[in-house]
Amino acid sequence: MMTAAAGGPGQVLIGAPALRERLASGERTILLDVRWALGDPHGREHYLAGHLPGAVYVDLESQLAAPGSAARGRHPLPDPAAFEQAARGWGIDDGDTVVAYDAVGGMSAARLWWLLRDGGMARCYLLDGGLAAWQAAGGPLESGDVRPAPGAVRLVPGQMPVLALEDVADFARTQLLFDARAAERYRGETEPVDPKAGHIPGAVSAPTAANLQADGRFLPAEDLVERFRRLGAGPAGTGAGKQVAVYCGSGITAAHEVAALAQAGIEAALYPGSWSQWSNQPGLPVATGNEPGGSTAAGGQWQASGGAGSVGA
């Protein structure tokens, strides 16, 4: 089921100039480098070659996800106890301020941001623009590994809303489900990783790459509000009405869209299994084309919200 979060979305981003000032003032700040990209297994090597001073490397595949499977998807959420132990290994204590970054506009680091927020760490932020923004602001880099003293943080998972597989179809019919993947994957024109091409029937295409400016920084908050308004979502109190959830290929870049929505004042649930789970389940329908209902195959009928029509298997 979809579980509710405690509290509002709060601040998501910190800019490179503000981070430089914070570090120069000596305020305790845990920097975490999540250098990862689909198809690039050399994140650690990139980190060792140059990272923010004092930043600790975080391995997305082994520390931010449990082993993948057809039943759970390619990047299931990590075991809570294992994730807490990893967070302690990064030197995090209760009450710390944490800044996560990567070299792909936050699309990898957002997974760590989401997990720490889900564990109750309110003072966890994404470095807006990541490594490139840091360098553009004149920030120095250092090479080599950083091994901090262990921390003692206590995480309590369940603070962020989550959508489970058994609730996805009904949610897509009655609420607002965003597909954060590239539009061509949504339409079913290409599928480089998962067994079927297309999208979850009823989902709305909302590529998370469109939440970024050309330099990799997030769009201004007012532009994000307008973007999501056009897609049918609005901040609390605006009368938008529907709940929002997000999926992607395997639950990584969907966290980036959740962060963008939070920056716009909109709370959204994460569907962790995402397309890699949905497309591996026998009998579940798959839609193709530009529209949420699309042309649907493999698994019975999908009935649009309000009974406006159905699409056969």
CSV table of C-alpha atoms in Angstrom, one decimal:
chain,number,residue,atom,x,y,z
A,1,MET,CA,0.0,0.0,0.0
A,2,MET,CA,1.0,3.7,-0.2
A,3,THR,CA,2.3,4.8,3.2
A,4,ALA,CA,2.2,8.4,4.2
A,5,ALA,CA,5.2,10.6,5.0
A,6,ALA,CA,5.7,12.5,8.2
A,7,GLY,CA,6.0,16.2,7.7
A,8,GLY,CA,6.4,18.3,4.6
A,9,PRO,CA,9.0,18.0,1.9
A,10,GLY,CA,11.2,20.8,3.2
A,11,GLN,CA,14.3,22.1,1.5
A,12,VAL,CA,15.9,19.8,-1.0
A,13,LEU,CA,18.9,21.6,-2.6
A,14,ILE,CA,22.0,23.5,-1.6
A,15,GLY,CA,23.9,25.6,-4.1
A,16,ALA,CA,27.6,25.3,-4.6
A,17,PRO,CA,28.4,28.8,-3.3
A,18,ALA,CA,26.3,28.2,-0.2
A,19,LEU,CA,28.1,24.9,0.4
A,20,ARG,CA,31.5,26.6,0.0
A,21,GLU,CA,30.6,29.1,2.6
A,22,ARG,CA,29.3,26.5,4.9
A,23,LEU,CA,32.5,24.4,4.7
A,24,ALA,CA,34.7,27.5,5.0
A,25,SER,CA,32.8,28.4,8.3
A,26,GLY,CA,33.8,25.0,9.7
A,27,GLU,CA,30.2,23.8,10.2
A,28,ARG,CA,30.1,20.0,10.3
A,29,THR,CA,28.9,18.7,7.0
A,30,ILE,CA,29.0,15.1,5.7
A,31,LEU,CA,29.8,15.1,1.9
A,32,LEU,CA,28.8,11.9,0.0
A,33,ASP,CA,29.8,11.2,-3.5
A,34,VAL,CA,27.4,8.9,-5.4
A,35,ARG,CA,29.2,8.7,-8.7
A,36,TRP,CA,27.1,6.2,-10.7
A,37,ALA,CA,25.4,6.1,-14.1
A,38,LEU,CA,23.6,3.4,-16.0
A,39,GLY,CA,26.1,1.5,-18.1
A,40,ASP,CA,29.2,3.0,-16.4
A,41,PRO,CA,30.7,0.7,-13.8
A,42,HIS,CA,33.6,3.0,-13.0
A,43,GLY,CA,32.1,5.3,-10.4
A,44,ARG,CA,34.7,4.5,-7.8
A,45,GLU,CA,37.5,5.2,-10.2
A,46,HIS,CA,35.9,8.6,-11.1
A,47,TYR,CA,35.7,9.4,-7.4
A,48,LEU,CA,39.3,8.5,-6.7
A,49,ALA,CA,40.4,10.7,-9.6
A,50,GLY,CA,38.7,13.8,-8.1
A,51,HIS,CA,36.0,14.6,-5.6
A,52,LEU,CA,35.0,17.3,-3.2
A,53,PRO,CA,37.4,17.6,-0.3
A,54,GLY,CA,36.5,15.2,2.4
A,55,ALA,CA,33.7,13.5,0.4
A,56,VAL,CA,33.1,9.8,1.1
A,57,TYR,CA,32.3,7.4,-1.8
A,58,VAL,CA,28.9,5.7,-1.8
A,59,ASP,CA,28.5,2.6,-3.9
A,60,LEU,CA,24.9,2.8,-5.3
A,61,GLU,CA,24.8,-0.9,-6.4
A,62,SER,CA,25.9,-2.4,-3.1
A,63,GLN,CA,24.9,0.2,-0.5
A,64,LEU,CA,21.8,1.9,-1.9
A,65,ALA,CA,20.0,-1.2,-3.2
A,66,ALA,CA,19.4,-4.8,-2.3
A,67,PRO,CA,20.3,-7.5,-4.9
A,68,GLY,CA,18.0,-7.3,-7.9
A,69,SER,CA,15.5,-9.9,-9.1
A,70,ALA,CA,12.6,-10.3,-11.5
A,71,ALA,CA,10.3,-10.3,-8.5
A,72,ARG,CA,11.5,-7.1,-6.9
A,73,GLY,CA,13.2,-5.2,-9.8
A,74,ARG,CA,16.8,-4.3,-10.6
A,75,HIS,CA,17.4,-2.0,-7.6
A,76,PRO,CA,15.1,-2.9,-4.7
A,77,LEU,CA,15.4,-0.7,-1.6
A,78,PRO,CA,18.2,-1.9,0.7
A,79,ASP,CA,17.7,-3.8,3.8
A,80,PRO,CA,17.2,-1.1,6.5
A,81,ALA,CA,19.8,-2.6,8.9
A,82,ALA,CA,22.4,-2.8,6.2
A,83,PHE,CA,21.7,0.7,5.0
A,84,GLU,CA,22.0,2.1,8.6
A,85,GLN,CA,25.3,0.3,8.9
A,86,ALA,CA,26.5,1.8,5.6
A,87,ALA,CA,25.4,5.3,6.8
A,88,ARG,CA,27.4,4.8,10.0
A,89,GLY,CA,30.4,3.8,7.8
A,90,TRP,CA,30.1,7.1,6.0
A,91,GLY,CA,30.6,8.9,9.3
A,92,ILE,CA,27.0,10.1,9.9
A,93,ASP,CA,25.8,10.8,13.4
A,94,ASP,CA,22.3,11.8,14.5
A,95,GLY,CA,21.5,15.4,13.6
A,96,ASP,CA,24.2,15.8,11.0
A,97,THR,CA,23.9,17.8,7.9
A,98,VAL,CA,24.5,15.6,4.8
A,99,VAL,CA,25.1,16.8,1.2
A,100,ALA,CA,25.0,14.2,-1.6
A,101,TYR,CA,26.2,14.8,-5.1
A,102,ASP,CA,27.1,13.1,-8.4
A,103,ALA,CA,28.1,14.1,-11.9
A,104,VAL,CA,24.7,13.6,-13.5
A,105,GLY,CA,22.6,16.4,-12.2
A,106,GLY,CA,21.6,14.6,-9.0
A,107,MET,CA,20.0,11.6,-10.8
A,108,SER,CA,22.1,9.1,-8.8
A,109,ALA,CA,22.6,11.1,-5.6
A,110,ALA,CA,18.8,11.6,-5.3
A,111,ARG,CA,18.5,7.9,-4.4
A,112,LEU,CA,20.7,8.5,-1.3
A,113,TRP,CA,18.8,11.7,-0.5
A,114,TRP,CA,15.6,9.8,-0.6
A,115,LEU,CA,16.8,6.9,1.6
A,116,LEU,CA,18.2,9.3,4.2
A,117,ARG,CA,15.1,11.4,4.3
A,118,ASP,CA,13.1,8.1,4.5
A,119,GLY,CA,15.2,7.2,7.5
A,120,GLY,CA,14.3,10.5,9.2
A,121,MET,CA,17.3,12.7,8.4
A,122,ALA,CA,15.7,16.0,7.7
A,123,ARG,CA,19.0,17.8,7.1
A,124,CYS,CA,20.0,16.0,3.9
A,125,TYR,CA,20.4,17.9,0.7
A,126,LEU,CA,21.4,17.5,-2.9
A,127,LEU,CA,24.2,19.7,-4.2
A,128,ASP,CA,22.4,21.5,-7.0
A,129,GLY,CA,24.3,20.9,-10.2
A,130,GLY,CA,26.7,18.4,-8.6
A,131,LEU,CA,30.3,18.2,-9.4
A,132,ALA,CA,30.2,20.5,-12.4
A,133,ALA,CA,28.5,23.3,-10.3
A,134,TRP,CA,31.1,22.9,-7.6
A,135,GLN,CA,33.9,23.3,-10.0
A,136,ALA,CA,32.1,26.2,-11.8
A,137,ALA,CA,31.9,28.0,-8.4
A,138,GLY,CA,35.7,27.6,-8.0
A,139,GLY,CA,35.5,24.7,-5.6
A,140,PRO,CA,38.6,22.6,-5.3
A,141,LEU,CA,38.9,18.8,-5.8
A,142,GLU,CA,41.1,16.3,-4.1
A,143,SER,CA,42.0,12.8,-5.2
A,144,GLY,CA,42.2,9.5,-3.3
A,145,ASP,CA,40.0,7.7,-0.8
A,146,VAL,CA,38.4,9.2,2.3
A,147,ARG,CA,37.8,6.9,5.3
A,148,PRO,CA,36.0,8.7,8.1
A,149,ALA,CA,35.6,7.7,11.7
A,150,PRO,CA,32.4,5.6,12.0
A,151,GLY,CA,29.2,7.5,13.0
A,152,ALA,CA,26.3,6.3,15.2
A,153,VAL,CA,23.3,7.5,13.3
A,154,ARG,CA,20.0,5.8,14.0
A,155,LEU,CA,17.6,5.6,11.0
A,156,VAL,CA,13.9,4.9,11.2
A,157,PRO,CA,12.6,4.0,7.8
A,158,GLY,CA,9.1,4.8,6.7
A,159,GLN,CA,9.2,8.6,6.7
A,160,MET,CA,8.7,8.9,2.9
A,161,PRO,CA,5.6,7.6,1.0
A,162,VAL,CA,6.1,4.4,-1.0
A,163,LEU,CA,3.8,2.7,-3.6
A,164,ALA,CA,3.8,-1.1,-3.6
A,165,LEU,CA,3.3,-3.3,-6.7
A,166,GLU,CA,-0.1,-4.4,-5.7
A,167,ASP,CA,-1.4,-0.8,-5.5
A,168,VAL,CA,0.1,0.5,-8.7
A,169,ALA,CA,-2.7,-0.3,-11.2
A,170,ASP,CA,-5.4,1.2,-9.0
A,171,PHE,CA,-3.2,4.2,-8.3
A,172,ALA,CA,-2.6,4.8,-12.0
A,173,ARG,CA,-6.4,4.7,-12.6
A,174,THR,CA,-7.4,7.0,-9.8
A,175,GLN,CA,-4.5,9.2,-9.0
A,176,LEU,CA,-1.4,10.6,-10.9
A,177,LEU,CA,1.4,8.3,-11.7
A,178,PHE,CA,4.5,9.8,-13.4
A,179,ASP,CA,6.9,7.9,-15.6
A,180,ALA,CA,10.3,9.6,-15.1
A,181,ARG,CA,12.1,7.7,-17.9
A,182,ALA,CA,13.0,9.2,-21.3
A,183,ALA,CA,10.0,9.7,-23.5
A,184,GLU,CA,11.0,7.1,-26.1
A,185,ARG,CA,11.1,4.4,-23.4
A,186,TYR,CA,7.7,5.5,-22.2
A,187,ARG,CA,6.3,5.3,-25.8
A,188,GLY,CA,7.8,1.8,-26.2
A,189,GLU,CA,10.1,2.7,-29.0
A,190,THR,CA,13.1,1.4,-27.3
A,191,GLU,CA,13.9,-0.6,-24.1
A,192,PRO,CA,17.7,-1.1,-23.4
A,193,VAL,CA,17.4,-3.0,-20.1
A,194,ASP,CA,14.1,-4.5,-19.2
A,195,PRO,CA,12.1,-7.4,-20.9
A,196,LYS,CA,9.2,-5.3,-22.3
A,197,ALA,CA,8.9,-1.9,-23.9
A,198,GLY,CA,6.3,0.6,-23.0
A,199,HIS,CA,4.7,2.0,-19.8
A,200,ILE,CA,2.3,1.2,-17.0
A,201,PRO,CA,-1.2,1.9,-18.3
A,202,GLY,CA,-2.5,5.2,-17.0
A,203,ALA,CA,1.0,6.6,-16.3
A,204,VAL,CA,1.8,10.1,-17.5
A,205,SER,CA,5.2,10.7,-19.2
A,206,ALA,CA,7.3,13.1,-17.1
A,207,PRO,CA,11.0,12.6,-17.9
A,208,THR,CA,13.0,13.7,-15.0
A,209,ALA,CA,15.7,15.1,-17.2
A,210,ALA,CA,13.3,17.9,-18.0
A,211,ASN,CA,13.6,19.1,-14.4
A,212,LEU,CA,17.1,20.2,-15.0
A,213,GLN,CA,18.7,23.2,-16.7
A,214,ALA,CA,21.4,22.8,-19.4
A,215,ASP,CA,24.1,23.1,-16.8
A,216,GLY,CA,22.7,20.2,-14.6
A,217,ARG,CA,21.1,22.4,-12.0
A,218,PHE,CA,17.4,22.1,-11.1
A,219,LEU,CA,15.0,24.5,-12.7
A,220,PRO,CA,13.9,27.3,-10.5
A,221,ALA,CA,11.1,26.3,-8.1
A,222,GLU,CA,8.5,28.4,-9.9
A,223,ASP,CA,9.4,26.7,-13.2
A,224,LEU,CA,9.0,23.3,-11.6
A,225,VAL,CA,5.7,24.3,-10.1
A,226,GLU,CA,4.5,25.3,-13.6
A,227,ARG,CA,5.9,22.2,-15.2
A,228,PHE,CA,4.1,19.9,-12.8
A,229,ARG,CA,0.9,22.0,-13.0
A,230,ARG,CA,0.8,21.3,-16.7
A,231,LEU,CA,1.2,17.6,-16.0
A,232,GLY,CA,-1.7,17.7,-13.5
A,233,ALA,CA,0.0,18.1,-10.1
A,234,GLY,CA,0.1,21.0,-7.7
A,235,PRO,CA,1.3,21.9,-4.3
A,236,ALA,CA,-0.9,21.2,-1.3
A,237,GLY,CA,-3.7,23.7,-1.0
A,238,THR,CA,-3.9,24.5,-4.7
A,239,GLY,CA,-6.8,22.2,-5.3
A,240,ALA,CA,-4.8,19.8,-7.5
A,241,GLY,CA,-6.6,17.0,-5.8
A,242,LYS,CA,-4.8,13.9,-6.8
A,243,GLN,CA,-2.0,12.1,-5.0
A,244,VAL,CA,1.3,11.7,-7.0
A,245,ALA,CA,3.6,8.8,-7.3
A,246,VAL,CA,6.7,8.3,-9.5
A,247,TYR,CA,8.4,5.3,-11.2
A,248,CYS,CA,11.3,5.0,-13.6
A,249,GLY,CA,13.4,2.0,-14.8
A,250,SER,CA,14.4,0.6,-11.4
A,251,GLY,CA,13.7,3.2,-8.8
A,252,ILE,CA,16.8,5.3,-9.1
A,253,THR,CA,15.9,8.4,-11.2
A,254,ALA,CA,12.4,8.3,-9.9
A,255,ALA,CA,13.8,9.5,-6.6
A,256,HIS,CA,15.2,12.5,-8.6
A,257,GLU,CA,11.7,13.4,-9.8
A,258,VAL,CA,10.4,13.0,-6.2
A,259,ALA,CA,13.1,15.5,-5.2
A,260,ALA,CA,12.0,17.9,-8.0
A,261,LEU,CA,8.4,17.6,-6.9
A,262,ALA,CA,9.4,18.3,-3.3
A,263,GLN,CA,11.3,21.4,-4.5
A,264,ALA,CA,8.0,22.5,-6.1
A,265,GLY,CA,6.1,21.8,-2.8
A,266,ILE,CA,4.5,18.6,-4.0
A,267,GLU,CA,4.7,15.4,-2.0
A,268,ALA,CA,5.1,12.3,-4.1
A,269,ALA,CA,5.4,8.6,-3.4
A,270,LEU,CA,8.2,6.4,-4.9
A,271,TYR,CA,7.4,3.1,-6.6
A,272,PRO,CA,10.7,1.4,-5.9
A,273,GLY,CA,10.3,-1.6,-8.1
A,274,SER,CA,9.4,0.6,-11.1
A,275,TRP,CA,9.4,-0.7,-14.7
A,276,SER,CA,12.0,-3.4,-14.0
A,277,GLN,CA,9.5,-5.0,-11.6
A,278,TRP,CA,6.3,-4.3,-13.4
A,279,SER,CA,7.6,-5.5,-16.8
A,280,ASN,CA,8.8,-8.8,-15.3
A,281,GLN,CA,5.4,-9.8,-13.8
A,282,PRO,CA,3.4,-12.2,-16.0
A,283,GLY,CA,0.1,-10.9,-17.1
A,284,LEU,CA,0.4,-7.3,-16.1
A,285,PRO,CA,-0.6,-4.9,-19.0
A,286,VAL,CA,1.8,-2.8,-20.9
A,287,ALA,CA,0.8,0.3,-22.8
A,288,THR,CA,2.7,2.0,-25.7
A,289,GLY,CA,2.4,5.3,-27.5
A,290,ASN,CA,2.1,8.9,-26.3
A,291,GLU,CA,-1.0,8.6,-24.2
A,292,PRO,CA,-1.4,7.2,-20.7
A,293,GLY,CA,-3.8,4.4,-21.9
A,294,GLY,CA,-1.9,3.9,-25.1
A,295,SER,CA,-2.2,0.7,-26.9
A,296,THR,CA,-2.3,-2.0,-24.2
A,297,ALA,CA,-1.2,-5.6,-24.4
A,298,ALA,CA,-0.4,-8.6,-22.2
A,299,GLY,CA,-2.9,-9.0,-19.4
A,300,GLY,CA,-6.6,-8.4,-19.6
A,301,GLN,CA,-8.2,-4.9,-19.7
A,302,TRP,CA,-7.2,-1.6,-18.3
A,303,GLN,CA,-10.2,0.5,-17.3
A,304,ALA,CA,-9.6,4.3,-17.3
A,305,SER,CA,-10.7,6.3,-14.3
A,306,GLY,CA,-14.3,7.4,-14.6
A,307,GLY,CA,-15.2,4.5,-17.0
A,308,ALA,CA,-14.4,6.5,-20.1
A,309,GLY,CA,-13.2,3.4,-22.0
A,310,SER,CA,-11.0,0.3,-21.9
A,311,VAL,CA,-8.1,-1.1,-23.8
A,312,GLY,CA,-8.0,-4.8,-24.5
A,313,ALA,CA,-5.1,-7.2,-23.9
